[in-house]
Coordinates of C-alpha atoms in Angstrom, one line a residue:
M1 CA -0.1 0.0 0.1
R2 CA 1.1 3.4 -0.6
K3 CA 2.2 5.4 2.3
M4 CA 2.5 9.5 2.8
L5 CA 5.4 10.8 4.9
L6 CA 5.6 14.3 6.1
S7 CA 9.7 14.6 7.0
I8 CA 10.3 14.9 3.0
R9 CA 10.2 17.7 1.0
S10 CA 8.0 16.6 -1.8
T11 CA 11.0 17.6 -4.5
A12 CA 13.8 17.1 -2.2
H13 CA 13.9 13.4 -3.1
Q14 CA 13.3 14.0 -7.0
E15 CA 17.2 14.0 -8.0
G16 CA 17.5 10.7 -6.4
L17 CA 14.5 9.0 -8.2
P18 CA 16.0 6.0 -10.3
K19 CA 15.4 6.3 -14.0
L20 CA 12.9 4.4 -15.8
P21 CA 15.1 1.3 -17.2
V22 CA 14.5 0.1 -20.6
P23 CA 13.6 -3.8 -20.6
P24 CA 15.6 -6.5 -22.4
L25 CA 14.6 -6.7 -25.8
K26 CA 14.1 -10.5 -25.7
Q27 CA 12.6 -10.5 -22.1
T28 CA 9.8 -8.0 -23.7
C29 CA 9.3 -10.2 -26.6
E30 CA 9.0 -13.7 -25.1
R31 CA 6.2 -11.9 -22.8
Y32 CA 4.6 -10.3 -25.9
L33 CA 4.3 -13.8 -27.3
A34 CA 2.6 -15.4 -24.3
M35 CA 0.5 -12.0 -24.0
L36 CA -0.7 -13.4 -27.3
E37 CA -2.0 -17.0 -27.0
P38 CA -5.1 -16.3 -25.1
L39 CA -6.0 -13.9 -27.5
V40 CA -5.3 -14.9 -31.6
T41 CA -5.3 -18.4 -33.6
E42 CA -2.7 -20.5 -33.5
E43 CA -2.3 -19.4 -37.3
E44 CA -1.5 -16.1 -36.5
L45 CA 0.5 -16.4 -33.6
E46 CA 2.8 -19.0 -35.6
H47 CA 3.3 -15.5 -38.1
T48 CA 3.9 -13.5 -35.2
R49 CA 6.2 -15.8 -33.8
A50 CA 8.1 -15.9 -37.2
L51 CA 8.1 -11.9 -37.0
V52 CA 9.8 -11.4 -33.8
A53 CA 12.4 -14.0 -34.8
E54 CA 13.6 -12.3 -37.6
F55 CA 13.2 -9.0 -35.6
L56 CA 15.2 -10.5 -32.6
R57 CA 17.8 -11.4 -35.2
C58 CA 21.7 -10.5 -34.3
G59 CA 22.3 -7.6 -35.6
G60 CA 19.4 -6.6 -37.2
V61 CA 16.2 -4.3 -37.0
G62 CA 15.4 -4.8 -33.2
E63 CA 18.6 -4.9 -32.0
R64 CA 19.4 -1.5 -33.6
L65 CA 16.4 0.1 -32.1
Q66 CA 17.4 -1.3 -28.6
R67 CA 20.5 0.5 -28.9
G68 CA 19.0 3.7 -30.1
L69 CA 16.2 3.5 -26.9
E70 CA 19.2 2.5 -24.5
R71 CA 21.1 5.7 -26.0
R72 CA 17.8 8.2 -25.8
A73 CA 17.8 6.6 -21.9
R74 CA 21.5 7.7 -20.9
K75 CA 20.9 11.5 -22.8
T76 CA 17.5 11.9 -21.0
E77 CA 15.6 12.2 -17.4
N78 CA 13.1 9.5 -18.7
W79 CA 13.4 8.2 -22.4
L80 CA 9.6 7.3 -22.3
S81 CA 7.7 10.8 -20.8
E82 CA 7.8 12.8 -23.6
W83 CA 6.8 10.6 -26.1
W84 CA 4.1 8.9 -24.0
M85 CA 2.9 12.9 -23.5
Q86 CA 2.6 13.0 -27.0
S87 CA 1.9 9.8 -28.2
A88 CA -1.5 9.4 -25.9
Y89 CA -2.4 12.7 -25.6
L90 CA -1.1 15.8 -27.3
D91 CA -1.2 14.1 -31.1
S92 CA -4.6 12.4 -30.3
R93 CA -6.9 14.4 -32.8
M94 CA -10.3 13.2 -31.1
P95 CA -12.2 15.5 -28.7
V96 CA -10.7 15.3 -25.0
A97 CA -14.3 15.4 -23.5
V98 CA -15.1 11.5 -23.2
Y99 CA -12.4 10.2 -25.3
T100 CA -9.5 10.8 -22.8
S101 CA -10.5 13.5 -19.9
P102 CA -11.7 11.7 -17.2
G103 CA -15.0 12.8 -15.0
V104 CA -15.2 12.3 -10.8
V105 CA -18.4 12.2 -9.1
L106 CA -18.9 13.4 -5.8
P107 CA -21.5 12.6 -3.3
Q108 CA -24.6 14.3 -4.1
M109 CA -25.2 17.9 -1.9
H110 CA -28.6 19.3 -1.1
F111 CA -28.5 22.9 -1.2
Q112 CA -31.3 24.9 0.5
D113 CA -31.1 27.7 -2.4
R114 CA -28.5 29.1 -4.1
Q115 CA -26.5 30.7 -1.9
G116 CA -26.0 26.8 -0.7
Q117 CA -24.4 26.4 -4.1
M118 CA -22.4 29.7 -3.9
R119 CA -21.3 28.5 -0.3
F120 CA -19.8 25.4 -1.5
A121 CA -18.1 26.8 -4.3
A122 CA -16.4 28.9 -1.8
K123 CA -15.3 26.6 0.6
L124 CA -14.2 24.5 -2.5
I125 CA -11.9 26.8 -4.0
A126 CA -10.4 28.0 -0.8
G127 CA -9.4 24.0 -0.3
V128 CA -7.6 23.8 -3.4
L129 CA -6.0 27.3 -2.8
D130 CA -5.0 25.6 0.6
F131 CA -3.6 22.6 -1.6
K132 CA -2.1 25.2 -3.8
Q133 CA -0.2 26.2 -0.8
M134 CA 1.4 23.0 0.2
I135 CA 2.4 22.9 -3.8
D136 CA 4.1 26.4 -3.6
N137 CA 5.6 25.4 -0.2
E138 CA 6.8 22.1 -0.8
T139 CA 5.1 20.6 2.1
L140 CA 3.3 18.5 -0.4
P141 CA 3.7 15.1 1.5
V142 CA 5.9 12.5 -0.7
E143 CA 4.1 9.2 -1.4
Y144 CA 5.9 5.8 -0.7
L145 CA 5.2 2.4 -2.5
G146 CA 7.1 -0.4 -0.8
G147 CA 9.3 1.8 1.3
K148 CA 10.2 3.9 -1.8
P149 CA 9.2 6.9 -2.8
L150 CA 7.6 8.0 -5.5
C151 CA 7.7 11.1 -8.3
M152 CA 6.1 14.0 -7.2
D153 CA 6.1 15.9 -10.8
Q154 CA 2.6 15.5 -11.8
Y155 CA 1.4 17.4 -8.4
Y156 CA 3.0 20.3 -9.9
Q157 CA 1.5 20.0 -13.3
V158 CA -1.9 20.1 -12.7
L159 CA -2.7 23.7 -11.1
T160 CA -1.9 26.8 -13.7
S161 CA -1.4 24.7 -16.5
C162 CA -3.5 24.2 -20.1
R163 CA -3.8 22.7 -23.3
I164 CA -3.3 24.8 -26.5
P165 CA -5.1 23.2 -29.7
G166 CA -3.3 23.3 -32.8
P167 CA -4.2 22.4 -36.3
K168 CA -2.2 18.7 -36.3
K169 CA -1.2 18.8 -32.8
D170 CA -1.5 20.0 -29.4
T171 CA 1.0 21.7 -27.3
M172 CA 0.6 21.9 -22.9
V173 CA 1.9 24.9 -21.1
N174 CA 2.1 25.4 -17.5
Y175 CA 2.0 29.0 -16.5
G176 CA 3.0 28.3 -12.7
T177 CA 6.5 28.1 -13.5
G178 CA 6.9 32.0 -14.0
K179 CA 8.2 35.1 -12.7
M180 CA 4.8 36.5 -12.2
P181 CA 2.6 33.4 -11.3
S182 CA -1.2 33.8 -11.7
T183 CA -3.3 35.1 -9.0
H184 CA -6.7 34.3 -10.3
I185 CA -9.5 31.4 -11.0
T186 CA -11.7 31.3 -13.8
V187 CA -15.5 31.5 -12.7
V188 CA -18.0 30.3 -15.4
H189 CA -21.6 30.7 -15.2
N190 CA -24.6 30.8 -17.7
F191 CA -21.8 30.4 -20.2
Q192 CA -20.2 33.7 -19.5
F193 CA -16.6 33.5 -18.1
F194 CA -15.1 35.6 -15.2
V195 CA -11.3 36.3 -13.8
L196 CA -11.8 35.9 -10.0
D197 CA -8.4 37.3 -8.3
V198 CA -8.1 34.7 -5.0
Y199 CA -5.1 36.5 -4.0
N200 CA -5.2 40.0 -1.6
S201 CA -2.1 42.2 -2.7
D202 CA 0.0 41.3 0.5
G203 CA 0.0 37.4 -1.1
T204 CA -2.7 35.8 1.1
P205 CA -5.4 34.1 -0.2
L206 CA -9.2 35.6 0.2
T207 CA -10.9 33.8 2.9
V208 CA -14.0 31.8 2.4
D209 CA -16.4 34.8 3.3
Q210 CA -14.8 37.2 0.7
I211 CA -14.8 34.2 -1.8
Y212 CA -18.7 33.7 -1.4
M213 CA -19.0 37.4 -1.7
Q214 CA -17.3 37.7 -5.1
L215 CA -19.3 34.7 -6.2
E216 CA -22.5 36.5 -5.6
K217 CA -21.3 39.3 -7.8
I218 CA -20.4 37.0 -10.7
W219 CA -23.8 35.1 -10.5
N220 CA -25.8 38.6 -10.1
S221 CA -24.0 39.8 -13.2
S222 CA -24.6 36.7 -15.3
L223 CA -28.1 36.2 -14.7
Q224 CA -29.0 35.6 -18.6
T225 CA -27.4 32.7 -20.3
N226 CA -25.1 34.0 -22.9
K227 CA -26.4 33.1 -26.8
E228 CA -22.9 32.3 -27.7
P229 CA -21.4 29.4 -25.5
I230 CA -18.0 30.1 -26.4
G231 CA -16.9 27.1 -24.2
I232 CA -18.2 24.7 -26.3
L233 CA -15.5 24.9 -28.7
T234 CA -13.2 23.5 -26.8
S235 CA -15.3 20.2 -26.8
N236 CA -14.9 19.6 -30.5
H237 CA -12.1 17.4 -32.6
R238 CA -8.9 18.6 -32.0
N239 CA -7.9 19.4 -35.8
T240 CA -11.3 21.2 -36.1
W241 CA -10.9 23.5 -32.4
G242 CA -7.4 24.0 -33.3
K243 CA -8.5 25.8 -36.8
A244 CA -11.2 27.7 -35.2
Y245 CA -9.1 28.8 -32.2
N246 CA -6.7 30.5 -34.5
N247 CA -9.5 32.2 -36.0
L248 CA -10.7 33.4 -32.6
I249 CA -7.8 34.6 -31.2
K250 CA -7.2 36.8 -34.5
D251 CA -9.3 39.2 -32.4
K252 CA -7.0 41.2 -29.6
T253 CA -10.0 41.3 -27.1
N254 CA -10.2 37.2 -27.8
K255 CA -6.8 36.5 -27.6
E256 CA -6.6 38.3 -24.2
S257 CA -10.1 36.5 -22.6
V258 CA -8.9 33.2 -23.9
R259 CA -5.2 33.8 -22.2
A260 CA -6.6 35.0 -19.1
I261 CA -8.7 31.3 -18.9
Q262 CA -5.7 29.8 -20.1
K263 CA -3.6 31.2 -17.2
S264 CA -6.0 30.6 -14.6
I265 CA -5.1 28.3 -11.6
F266 CA -8.0 26.2 -12.2
L267 CA -11.6 26.5 -13.3
V268 CA -15.0 26.6 -11.2
C269 CA -18.3 26.1 -13.3
L270 CA -21.4 27.1 -11.8
D271 CA -23.9 24.6 -13.7
A272 CA -27.7 25.1 -14.0
P273 CA -29.7 22.1 -12.9
M274 CA -30.0 19.0 -14.8
P275 CA -33.1 17.8 -15.9
R276 CA -34.7 15.9 -13.0
V277 CA -34.2 11.9 -13.1
S278 CA -35.5 9.1 -11.0
E279 CA -32.9 8.2 -8.1
D280 CA -31.5 4.9 -9.7
I281 CA -30.1 6.6 -12.7
Y282 CA -28.9 9.7 -10.8
Y283 CA -25.3 9.3 -10.3
S284 CA -25.4 7.7 -14.2
K285 CA -26.9 11.4 -15.1
V286 CA -24.1 13.0 -12.8
A287 CA -21.4 11.2 -14.4
A288 CA -22.4 12.2 -17.8
Q289 CA -22.6 15.7 -16.6
M290 CA -18.9 15.4 -15.6
L291 CA -17.7 13.8 -18.6
H292 CA -19.3 16.1 -21.1
G293 CA -21.9 18.6 -19.4
G294 CA -24.9 17.2 -20.9
G295 CA -25.4 19.1 -24.1
S296 CA -25.5 22.2 -25.9
R297 CA -28.8 22.8 -24.1
W298 CA -27.5 22.6 -20.6
N299 CA -24.0 22.6 -19.0
S300 CA -21.8 21.6 -21.9
G301 CA -21.0 25.8 -22.9
N302 CA -20.1 26.1 -19.0
R303 CA -16.6 24.5 -19.7
W304 CA -13.2 24.9 -21.0
F305 CA -12.7 21.9 -21.9
D306 CA -8.7 22.6 -22.4
K307 CA -8.4 23.5 -19.2
T308 CA -6.4 20.7 -17.0
L309 CA -8.8 21.3 -13.2
Q310 CA -12.3 22.0 -13.6
F311 CA -14.5 21.9 -10.5
I312 CA -18.4 21.6 -11.2
V313 CA -20.7 22.8 -9.0
G314 CA -24.4 22.5 -9.9
E315 CA -27.4 24.1 -8.4
D316 CA -28.8 21.0 -7.8
G317 CA -26.3 19.6 -5.7
S318 CA -24.3 17.7 -8.6
C319 CA -20.8 17.9 -7.9
G320 CA -17.5 16.8 -9.0
L321 CA -15.0 17.8 -11.8
T322 CA -13.4 17.0 -15.2
Y323 CA -9.8 17.0 -15.6
E324 CA -7.6 17.1 -19.2
H325 CA -5.4 13.8 -18.8
A326 CA -2.3 15.5 -20.6
P327 CA -0.6 16.5 -17.1
A328 CA -1.2 13.8 -14.9
E329 CA -2.6 10.7 -14.1
G330 CA -5.7 9.8 -11.9
P331 CA -4.0 9.3 -8.0
P332 CA -2.8 13.0 -8.1
I333 CA -6.3 14.3 -9.2
V334 CA -8.1 12.0 -6.2
F335 CA -5.4 13.1 -3.8
L336 CA -6.4 16.8 -4.4
V337 CA -10.3 15.6 -4.2
D338 CA -9.7 14.1 -0.8
H339 CA -7.5 17.5 0.3
V340 CA -10.1 19.8 -0.7
V341 CA -13.3 17.4 0.8
E342 CA -11.2 17.0 4.2
Y343 CA -10.9 20.9 4.6
M344 CA -14.5 22.1 3.4
K345 CA -15.5 19.6 6.6
R346 CA -13.5 21.4 9.0
T347 CA -14.0 24.9 7.7
E348 CA -16.6 27.0 8.5
M349 CA -17.9 30.4 6.8
V350 CA -16.6 33.6 9.1
R351 CA -17.6 36.8 8.7
A352 CA -14.8 38.7 7.2
P353 CA -14.1 42.1 7.7
M354 CA -15.4 44.3 5.0
I355 CA -12.6 45.3 2.8
P356 CA -14.1 46.3 -0.9
L357 CA -13.0 43.8 -3.3
P358 CA -13.1 45.0 -6.8
M359 CA -15.6 43.3 -9.0
P360 CA -14.6 40.3 -11.3
Q361 CA -13.9 40.9 -14.5
K362 CA -15.8 39.6 -17.4
L363 CA -14.0 38.3 -20.5
R364 CA -15.5 39.4 -23.4
F365 CA -15.6 38.1 -26.8
N366 CA -16.3 39.2 -30.3
I367 CA -18.0 36.5 -32.3
T368 CA -17.9 37.0 -35.6
P369 CA -20.2 35.2 -38.3
E370 CA -17.5 32.8 -38.8
I371 CA -17.1 31.8 -34.9
K372 CA -20.8 31.8 -34.8
K373 CA -20.4 29.0 -37.7
D374 CA -17.9 27.3 -35.5
I375 CA -19.9 27.0 -32.4
E376 CA -22.8 26.0 -34.2
K377 CA -21.1 23.0 -35.4
A378 CA -19.2 22.5 -32.3
K379 CA -22.6 22.3 -30.8
Q380 CA -24.2 19.3 -33.3
N381 CA -21.2 17.3 -32.8
L382 CA -21.0 17.6 -29.2
N383 CA -24.8 16.6 -29.1
I384 CA -24.5 13.7 -31.2
M385 CA -21.1 12.9 -28.7
V386 CA -23.9 13.2 -26.0
H387 CA -26.5 11.2 -27.4
D388 CA -23.6 8.2 -28.3
L389 CA -22.6 7.9 -24.6
D390 CA -24.1 5.2 -22.6
V391 CA -23.1 6.0 -18.8
R392 CA -23.7 3.4 -16.1
V393 CA -22.5 4.2 -12.2
L394 CA -23.4 1.0 -9.9
N395 CA -22.6 1.2 -6.2
F396 CA -22.0 -2.6 -5.4
S397 CA -23.1 -2.4 -1.9
H398 CA -23.0 -6.3 -0.9
Y399 CA -19.1 -6.1 0.1
G400 CA -16.5 -4.1 -0.8
R401 CA -12.4 -4.5 0.0
K402 CA -12.2 -5.1 3.9
C403 CA -14.2 -8.2 2.9
L404 CA -12.0 -9.2 0.4
K405 CA -8.7 -8.6 2.4
S406 CA -10.2 -11.2 5.3
F407 CA -10.0 -13.6 2.7
K408 CA -6.5 -12.8 1.9
T409 CA -7.3 -12.0 -1.4
S410 CA -6.2 -8.8 -3.5
P411 CA -8.9 -6.5 -3.9
D412 CA -7.7 -5.0 -7.2
A413 CA -6.9 -8.3 -8.5
F414 CA -10.2 -9.9 -7.5
I415 CA -12.2 -7.1 -9.3
Q416 CA -10.3 -7.6 -12.7
M417 CA -11.3 -11.0 -12.4
A418 CA -14.7 -10.2 -12.1
L419 CA -14.9 -7.9 -14.8
Q420 CA -13.2 -10.4 -17.0
L421 CA -15.7 -12.8 -16.5
A422 CA -18.8 -10.3 -16.4
Y423 CA -17.3 -9.3 -20.6
Y424 CA -17.2 -13.0 -21.1
R425 CA -20.8 -13.8 -19.8
C426 CA -22.2 -10.9 -22.0
V427 CA -19.9 -11.0 -25.1
R428 CA -19.5 -14.8 -25.2
T429 CA -16.3 -14.2 -26.4
R430 CA -12.7 -15.8 -26.1
R431 CA -11.3 -12.3 -27.2
C432 CA -11.5 -9.8 -24.4
L433 CA -8.2 -7.4 -24.2
L434 CA -8.7 -5.8 -20.8
R435 CA -6.2 -3.1 -19.6
A436 CA -5.6 -1.3 -16.2
S437 CA -3.3 0.8 -15.2
A438 CA 0.3 0.5 -13.3
S439 CA 1.7 3.6 -11.9
L440 CA 5.6 4.0 -13.0
R441 CA 6.3 6.8 -10.5
M442 CA 8.9 4.9 -8.8
F443 CA 11.0 6.2 -11.3
K444 CA 11.7 9.9 -12.2
L445 CA 8.9 11.6 -14.5
G446 CA 7.5 8.0 -14.3
R447 CA 3.6 7.9 -16.1
T448 CA 2.1 4.3 -16.4
E449 CA 2.6 1.3 -18.2
A450 CA -0.6 -1.4 -18.8
I451 CA -1.6 -3.9 -16.7
R452 CA -2.2 -6.8 -18.9
T453 CA -5.1 -8.8 -17.2
T454 CA -6.0 -11.0 -19.6
S455 CA -3.8 -14.1 -19.2
T456 CA -3.9 -18.0 -20.5
E457 CA -4.9 -18.3 -16.5
S458 CA -7.8 -15.5 -16.3
V459 CA -9.0 -17.0 -19.4
K460 CA -8.9 -20.8 -18.0
F461 CA -11.2 -19.2 -15.1
V462 CA -14.0 -17.2 -16.8
Q463 CA -14.8 -20.5 -19.0
A464 CA -14.7 -22.8 -16.0
M465 CA -17.1 -20.8 -14.0
D466 CA -19.9 -23.3 -14.0
D467 CA -17.4 -26.3 -13.4
Q468 CA -17.6 -25.8 -9.4
S469 CA -14.9 -28.3 -8.5
K470 CA -12.3 -26.4 -10.7
Q471 CA -13.1 -22.8 -9.9
M472 CA -11.4 -22.0 -6.6
A473 CA -8.0 -23.2 -8.0
L474 CA -8.5 -21.8 -11.3
L475 CA -9.7 -18.0 -9.8
E476 CA -6.6 -18.3 -7.7
N477 CA -4.1 -18.4 -10.5
A478 CA -5.7 -15.9 -12.3
V479 CA -5.3 -13.7 -9.0
K480 CA -1.8 -14.6 -9.1
A481 CA -1.3 -13.9 -12.6
H482 CA -2.7 -10.3 -12.5
R483 CA -0.8 -9.6 -9.4
T484 CA 2.3 -10.8 -10.8
Y485 CA 2.0 -8.5 -14.3
T486 CA 0.8 -5.6 -11.6
H487 CA 4.8 -6.3 -10.0
T488 CA 6.3 -6.6 -13.5
A489 CA 4.8 -3.3 -14.8
I490 CA 5.8 -1.2 -11.6
H491 CA 9.0 -2.2 -11.7
G492 CA 9.4 -1.0 -15.4
Q493 CA 9.4 -4.2 -17.0
A494 CA 6.4 -4.8 -18.8
I495 CA 5.9 -4.8 -22.4
D496 CA 3.6 -1.3 -23.4
R497 CA 5.6 1.3 -23.1
H498 CA 8.9 -0.7 -24.5
L499 CA 6.9 -1.7 -27.4
L500 CA 5.9 2.1 -27.7
G501 CA 9.5 3.1 -27.4
L502 CA 10.9 0.7 -30.1
K503 CA 8.2 1.7 -32.3
M504 CA 8.7 5.4 -31.9
Q505 CA 12.4 5.1 -32.3
G506 CA 12.2 3.6 -35.8
I507 CA 10.1 6.3 -36.5
E508 CA 12.8 8.8 -35.7
D509 CA 15.0 6.9 -37.4
L510 CA 13.1 7.7 -40.5
T511 CA 13.5 3.4 -41.4
S512 CA 10.3 1.5 -42.2
L513 CA 8.2 0.4 -39.8
P514 CA 9.1 -3.2 -38.6
E515 CA 6.9 -5.8 -39.5
I516 CA 5.9 -7.0 -36.2
F517 CA 4.2 -3.6 -35.6
M518 CA 1.9 -3.8 -38.9
D519 CA 1.0 -7.1 -37.5
T520 CA -2.3 -8.6 -37.4
S521 CA -1.5 -9.6 -33.7
Y522 CA -0.1 -6.5 -32.8
A523 CA -3.8 -4.6 -33.8
V524 CA -5.2 -7.3 -31.5
A525 CA -3.2 -6.7 -28.6
M526 CA -3.5 -2.9 -29.0
H527 CA -7.4 -3.4 -29.2
F528 CA -8.4 -3.1 -25.6
N529 CA -12.4 -4.0 -25.4
L530 CA -12.4 -3.3 -21.5
F531 CA -10.2 -0.1 -20.6
T532 CA -10.5 -0.2 -16.8
S533 CA -8.8 1.9 -14.1
Q534 CA -8.8 1.7 -10.3
V535 CA -8.8 4.9 -8.7
G536 CA -8.9 4.6 -5.1
S537 CA -10.3 7.7 -3.0
K538 CA -10.8 8.1 0.6
T539 CA -14.2 10.4 -0.8
D540 CA -17.0 7.9 -1.7
C541 CA -16.6 9.3 -5.0
V542 CA -16.3 7.5 -8.6
M543 CA -14.2 8.3 -11.6
C544 CA -15.4 7.9 -15.1
I545 CA -14.0 7.6 -18.7
G546 CA -14.7 6.9 -21.9
P547 CA -14.0 3.6 -23.8
M548 CA -10.8 3.4 -25.6
V549 CA -12.3 1.9 -28.7
P550 CA -15.4 2.1 -30.6
D551 CA -16.7 -1.3 -29.5
G552 CA -15.2 -1.3 -26.2
Y553 CA -16.4 -0.1 -22.8
G554 CA -14.6 2.3 -19.9
V555 CA -14.8 1.1 -16.8
C556 CA -13.8 3.0 -13.4
Y557 CA -13.9 2.0 -10.1
N558 CA -13.2 2.7 -6.0
P559 CA -13.2 -0.2 -3.8
M560 CA -14.4 1.4 -0.4
D561 CA -14.3 -0.7 2.9
D562 CA -18.0 -2.0 2.5
H563 CA -19.0 -1.3 -0.9
I564 CA -17.5 -0.6 -4.5
N565 CA -18.3 2.1 -6.9
F566 CA -18.2 1.4 -10.9
A567 CA -18.7 3.6 -13.7
V568 CA -19.5 2.0 -17.0
T569 CA -19.3 3.6 -20.0
A570 CA -19.9 2.6 -23.9
F571 CA -21.1 3.7 -26.7
N572 CA -24.5 3.3 -28.5
S573 CA -23.6 3.4 -31.7
C574 CA -22.2 -0.2 -31.3
E575 CA -24.7 -3.1 -31.3
D576 CA -22.3 -5.0 -29.3
T577 CA -21.8 -2.9 -26.0
N578 CA -24.4 -1.9 -23.4
A579 CA -23.2 -0.5 -20.5
T580 CA -26.1 -1.7 -18.3
K581 CA -25.8 -5.3 -19.5
L582 CA -22.2 -5.0 -18.3
S583 CA -23.2 -3.5 -14.9
R584 CA -25.8 -6.1 -14.3
C585 CA -23.3 -9.1 -15.4
L586 CA -20.8 -7.2 -13.3
E587 CA -22.8 -7.4 -10.4
D588 CA -23.8 -11.3 -11.0
A589 CA -20.2 -11.8 -11.3
L590 CA -19.4 -9.9 -8.4
L591 CA -21.6 -12.4 -6.0
D592 CA -20.9 -15.2 -7.7
M593 CA -16.9 -14.9 -7.2
N594 CA -18.1 -13.7 -3.5
S595 CA -20.1 -17.1 -3.2
L596 CA -16.8 -19.1 -4.4
L597 CA -14.8 -17.5 -1.6
E598 CA -17.5 -18.0 1.3
Q599 CA -17.6 -22.1 0.1
T600 CA -13.9 -22.6 -0.6
A601 CA -12.1 -19.8 1.6
K602 CA -11.9 -19.3 5.6
P603 CA -11.7 -15.7 6.2
A604 CA -8.8 -14.2 8.4
E605 CA -9.2 -13.9 11.8

């Protein structure tokens, strides 16, 4: 388990962190072939074996690319981090909303009136500023895994940062490192954007009461919904938005307004109420709201999707956030959320001396006919995306991680097997490629490695769930295989990032791409039907993210002591996927597997 220690300054240990290793070429190729066994036909596997043998040939292309990678590893702090940022995020031309930006659903708030919304938002803002103080003072607790310190760099990338669209690829900018750090946040209400200065002239943050008074001013000066929801442009396909962006900032006023949003510490969205829904689907609708805003008629124009952190506070008590994924993974975001939630619990609003504060500045945009046309196009595209996304939140209340630990089984590995069993029962296909994420933060500037949960052992388990005599032994084997692969991934010895590095090295060398990267088996190996992520939090929340492939699912989960929160997504345009059906299959799988534990294993005292 990860542990926090306060004794070391957050960045003091950074220089001593080891570099991400380049795994041995032969080891990766052997593991690649083993991983393919449950996924491809024998004929496909034989063909791939021949390609791998050629790739590994003495003096061949594999050796040359491996040497290039090892050279890069010696010259850089992390041979992977820049390539990963580019290939996973900035080169992607899909919209960030739904496709790469996760949402986080917080417990429902019950505001008595709109002042309740403002008070909650004010406390939240103060809580984030309190977190920022730890970042600025380098007093953030250093995280440890297995007694080893983890890289804390991602924590320094989430505030005052923003993605900038380009016509062919995007860039990431962090405005928190200059001589004049930002002192404002952006607040958006009724599609109108405001600059809210959150520090006094002496550098102290505004009090909760002062922030509340400023939010009241913003609310009262934006009672009418803006006719042109400029923020909706950021939800578009990246090439389309890149062109519209260049057109938008030709105007000096527009450019200044956009820069103010980009340079802000974070963004707060004061949302209008969602359409009323029944209690059983409430959290599913909130999850969708966090991912895309609900559509052009609702709150999708109340966003700037390029901003790394957007906290969402709905008038109806639906709260959470969405974050642009490029600078950081889920754990730093969830740590921030936990800190803010705890801060809000212990903070009361205290009436501050009435020091007059300037009116928050409303950001102006000059809307030309061309920009208006871009906004209309973005609305249409977003509404298609909203209708296509199927989201289901499952609160599995029968047991949680405490029960699983009492049986001495890994909660994460157990849940991963349940997901695979649910998918198998739902689809009845041999080919289910399930991916989870492992942190590479043991290494300097480490991001993630893929945990390939689908293994020969896991396939045997899901296929044998109807044969009770074999079930438990096969479940234990599958859990053990998952834990072994997780350990391999955390220590930088898994295959996905190494294969990506070899591929990127080939592209940089301007040589023809090796055959193994154009093979059918490679395409199969990279097509993740189940894209999963455990994002554990002390707060009773759940993260959600869209599927990785058109015919796949996105599944996030947060195992609490006595229950497990899941968010399942799929695309309605795919006839073969259904988020509700998978959620039901998942609940059944978790119950069946627990029965198996109770029948065959004794809980620890």
